[in-house]
């Protein structure tokens, strides 16, 4: 499956799954743990729905437990969110595009973001929203995450023009 929406990286065009954001198991070294616990973060592309993605995960677990009769699993869903999309023709996107062009002298490139942001809370309430951020080394949430100071300065100017355009 691939999205028809714009992406920054070709890997973002397909659904992704992150295994083991949290992993627990065992009590001592050199002893087989009685159980293992780990998280699964299944990220959807806009063309998918939550129910289908859940079914894919559950079908995979059932197939695996069919092959290994000793495999038992219990699933606890911690969060479940549909992807949100903002039309690039929306006034909020046009205002951001104008600000980017005015400050950075280049055309804005709109693309989906493969992770989750708080934008979804605004979109759910029909409040126009768009994401924009400083540049770093594409290592968001890593132990060596950083941003470029020039980008922070430029982003501040973009936001200033953006908010003045919205009023």
Short mmCIF file of C-alpha atoms in Angstrom, two decimals:
data_model
loop_
_atom_site.label_atom_id
_atom_site.label_comp_id
_atom_site.label_asym_id
_atom_site.label_seq_id
_atom_site.Cartn_x
_atom_site.Cartn_y
_atom_site.Cartn_z
CA UNK A 1 0.00 0.00 0.00
CA UNK A 2 1.18 3.50 -0.83
CA UNK A 3 -0.37 6.89 -0.20
CA UNK A 4 -1.28 9.22 -3.04
CA UNK A 5 -0.39 12.23 -0.85
CA UNK A 6 2.96 14.03 -0.96
CA UNK A 7 5.72 12.70 1.31
CA UNK A 8 9.13 14.04 2.36
CA UNK A 9 10.73 10.61 2.27
CA UNK A 10 9.61 7.74 0.04
CA UNK A 11 9.53 5.46 3.12
CA UNK A 12 6.68 7.63 4.48
CA UNK A 13 4.43 6.60 1.58
CA UNK A 14 3.70 3.21 3.16
CA UNK A 15 2.21 2.29 6.54
CA UNK A 16 4.85 1.74 9.21
CA UNK A 17 5.08 -0.27 12.38
CA UNK A 18 7.37 0.44 15.32
CA UNK A 19 7.97 -2.55 17.57
CA UNK A 20 9.31 -2.14 21.05
CA UNK A 21 9.04 1.50 21.98
CA UNK A 22 8.58 -0.14 25.39
CA UNK A 23 9.95 -3.62 26.09
CA UNK A 24 9.73 -5.48 29.42
CA UNK A 25 10.38 -9.03 30.50
CA UNK A 26 12.25 -11.18 32.95
CA UNK A 27 13.51 -10.59 36.45
CA UNK A 28 17.11 -11.85 36.37
CA UNK A 29 19.89 -12.59 33.92
CA UNK A 30 20.32 -16.14 32.65
CA UNK A 31 16.65 -17.03 33.28
CA UNK A 32 14.06 -17.36 30.52
CA UNK A 33 11.36 -14.79 31.29
CA UNK A 34 7.85 -16.05 32.02
CA UNK A 35 6.49 -13.33 29.76
CA UNK A 36 7.57 -10.51 27.46
CA UNK A 37 5.68 -7.28 27.02
CA UNK A 38 6.25 -4.82 24.20
CA UNK A 39 4.44 -2.02 22.44
CA UNK A 40 3.47 -1.85 18.79
CA UNK A 41 2.93 1.50 17.11
CA UNK A 42 1.12 0.92 13.82
CA UNK A 43 1.07 4.14 11.82
CA UNK A 44 -1.54 4.53 9.12
CA UNK A 45 -1.41 6.27 5.78
CA UNK A 46 -4.42 8.51 5.00
CA UNK A 47 -6.04 5.91 2.72
CA UNK A 48 -6.27 3.39 5.58
CA UNK A 49 -8.76 3.07 8.37
CA UNK A 50 -8.14 2.02 11.97
CA UNK A 51 -10.35 -1.08 11.80
CA UNK A 52 -8.50 -2.55 8.82
CA UNK A 53 -5.09 -1.86 10.37
CA UNK A 54 -6.18 -3.48 13.66
CA UNK A 55 -7.45 -6.52 11.77
CA UNK A 56 -4.09 -6.86 9.97
CA UNK A 57 -2.23 -6.93 13.30
CA UNK A 58 -4.68 -9.39 14.89
CA UNK A 59 -4.63 -11.65 11.80
CA UNK A 60 -0.83 -11.73 11.95
CA UNK A 61 -0.90 -12.65 15.66
CA UNK A 62 -3.44 -15.43 15.01
CA UNK A 63 -1.32 -16.83 12.15
CA UNK A 64 1.79 -16.81 14.33
CA UNK A 65 0.02 -18.50 17.24
CA UNK A 66 -1.30 -21.10 14.78
CA UNK A 67 2.28 -21.96 13.85
CA UNK A 68 3.54 -21.91 17.46
CA UNK A 69 1.05 -23.48 19.89
CA UNK A 70 3.10 -22.17 22.83
CA UNK A 71 2.63 -18.57 21.71
CA UNK A 72 -0.04 -16.80 23.72
CA UNK A 73 -0.81 -13.13 23.40
CA UNK A 74 -2.95 -10.50 25.02
CA UNK A 75 -3.50 -7.12 23.39
CA UNK A 76 -4.25 -3.88 25.20
CA UNK A 77 -4.92 -0.93 22.91
CA UNK A 78 -3.46 2.23 24.44
CA UNK A 79 -4.42 4.70 21.71
CA UNK A 80 -6.17 4.59 18.38
CA UNK A 81 -6.14 7.55 16.00
CA UNK A 82 -7.23 8.04 12.41
CA UNK A 83 -4.84 9.93 10.16
CA UNK A 84 -5.80 13.55 9.56
CA UNK A 85 -5.29 15.43 6.33
CA UNK A 86 -5.43 19.15 5.67
CA UNK A 87 -6.14 20.24 2.12
CA UNK A 88 -3.24 22.39 0.90
CA UNK A 89 -5.82 24.81 -0.56
CA UNK A 90 -7.17 25.61 2.92
CA UNK A 91 -6.56 29.24 3.99
CA UNK A 92 -4.30 28.09 6.84
CA UNK A 93 -2.05 26.25 4.37
CA UNK A 94 -2.11 29.14 1.92
CA UNK A 95 -1.06 31.50 4.72
CA UNK A 96 1.82 29.21 5.66
CA UNK A 97 2.84 28.88 2.01
CA UNK A 98 2.84 32.66 1.66
CA UNK A 99 4.97 33.05 4.81
CA UNK A 100 7.49 30.45 3.66
CA UNK A 101 7.78 32.11 0.26
CA UNK A 102 8.10 35.60 1.74
CA UNK A 103 10.77 34.64 4.31
CA UNK A 104 12.67 31.80 2.65
CA UNK A 105 12.14 32.80 -1.00
CA UNK A 106 11.00 29.32 -1.96
CA UNK A 107 7.74 27.52 -2.57
CA UNK A 108 6.25 25.56 0.34
CA UNK A 109 6.21 21.78 -0.06
CA UNK A 110 3.25 20.21 1.68
CA UNK A 111 3.56 16.56 2.71
CA UNK A 112 2.09 14.10 5.16
CA UNK A 113 3.90 13.47 8.41
CA UNK A 114 4.15 9.78 9.29
CA UNK A 115 3.96 10.30 13.05
CA UNK A 116 1.28 11.73 15.28
CA UNK A 117 1.00 15.34 16.39
CA UNK A 118 -1.44 17.38 18.43
CA UNK A 119 -2.79 18.82 15.16
CA UNK A 120 -5.28 15.95 15.17
CA UNK A 121 -7.08 17.46 18.18
CA UNK A 122 -7.67 20.72 16.28
CA UNK A 123 -8.74 18.96 13.09
CA UNK A 124 -11.23 16.79 15.01
CA UNK A 125 -12.84 19.98 16.30
CA UNK A 126 -12.92 21.50 12.80
CA UNK A 127 -10.24 24.06 13.72
CA UNK A 128 -7.90 24.65 10.76
CA UNK A 129 -4.33 23.59 11.56
CA UNK A 130 -1.08 22.88 9.76
CA UNK A 131 2.33 21.69 10.94
CA UNK A 132 5.66 23.40 10.37
CA UNK A 133 8.91 22.96 12.22
CA UNK A 134 12.54 23.89 12.53
CA UNK A 135 15.13 21.80 10.73
CA UNK A 136 17.44 19.40 12.46
CA UNK A 137 19.02 16.17 11.36
CA UNK A 138 15.73 14.21 10.98
CA UNK A 139 16.42 12.62 14.35
CA UNK A 140 13.28 13.68 16.16
CA UNK A 141 12.90 12.05 19.58
CA UNK A 142 16.38 10.49 19.40
CA UNK A 143 18.91 10.83 22.19
CA UNK A 144 21.01 13.08 19.95
CA UNK A 145 18.15 15.18 18.56
CA UNK A 146 19.09 18.75 17.67
CA UNK A 147 18.04 21.74 15.58
CA UNK A 148 20.02 24.22 13.56
CA UNK A 149 20.02 27.71 15.10
CA UNK A 150 19.68 29.33 11.67
CA UNK A 151 16.54 27.25 11.15
CA UNK A 152 15.16 28.37 14.51
CA UNK A 153 15.70 31.99 13.51
CA UNK A 154 14.12 31.49 10.06
CA UNK A 155 11.19 29.53 11.51
CA UNK A 156 10.50 32.34 13.97
CA UNK A 157 10.29 34.76 11.05
CA UNK A 158 8.03 32.36 9.09
CA UNK A 159 5.70 32.06 12.08
CA UNK A 160 5.62 35.85 12.50
CA UNK A 161 4.55 36.39 8.88
CA UNK A 162 2.16 33.43 9.09
CA UNK A 163 0.32 34.77 12.16
CA UNK A 164 0.18 38.30 10.74
CA UNK A 165 -1.31 36.86 7.53
CA UNK A 166 -4.01 34.98 9.46
CA UNK A 167 -5.39 37.97 11.29
#
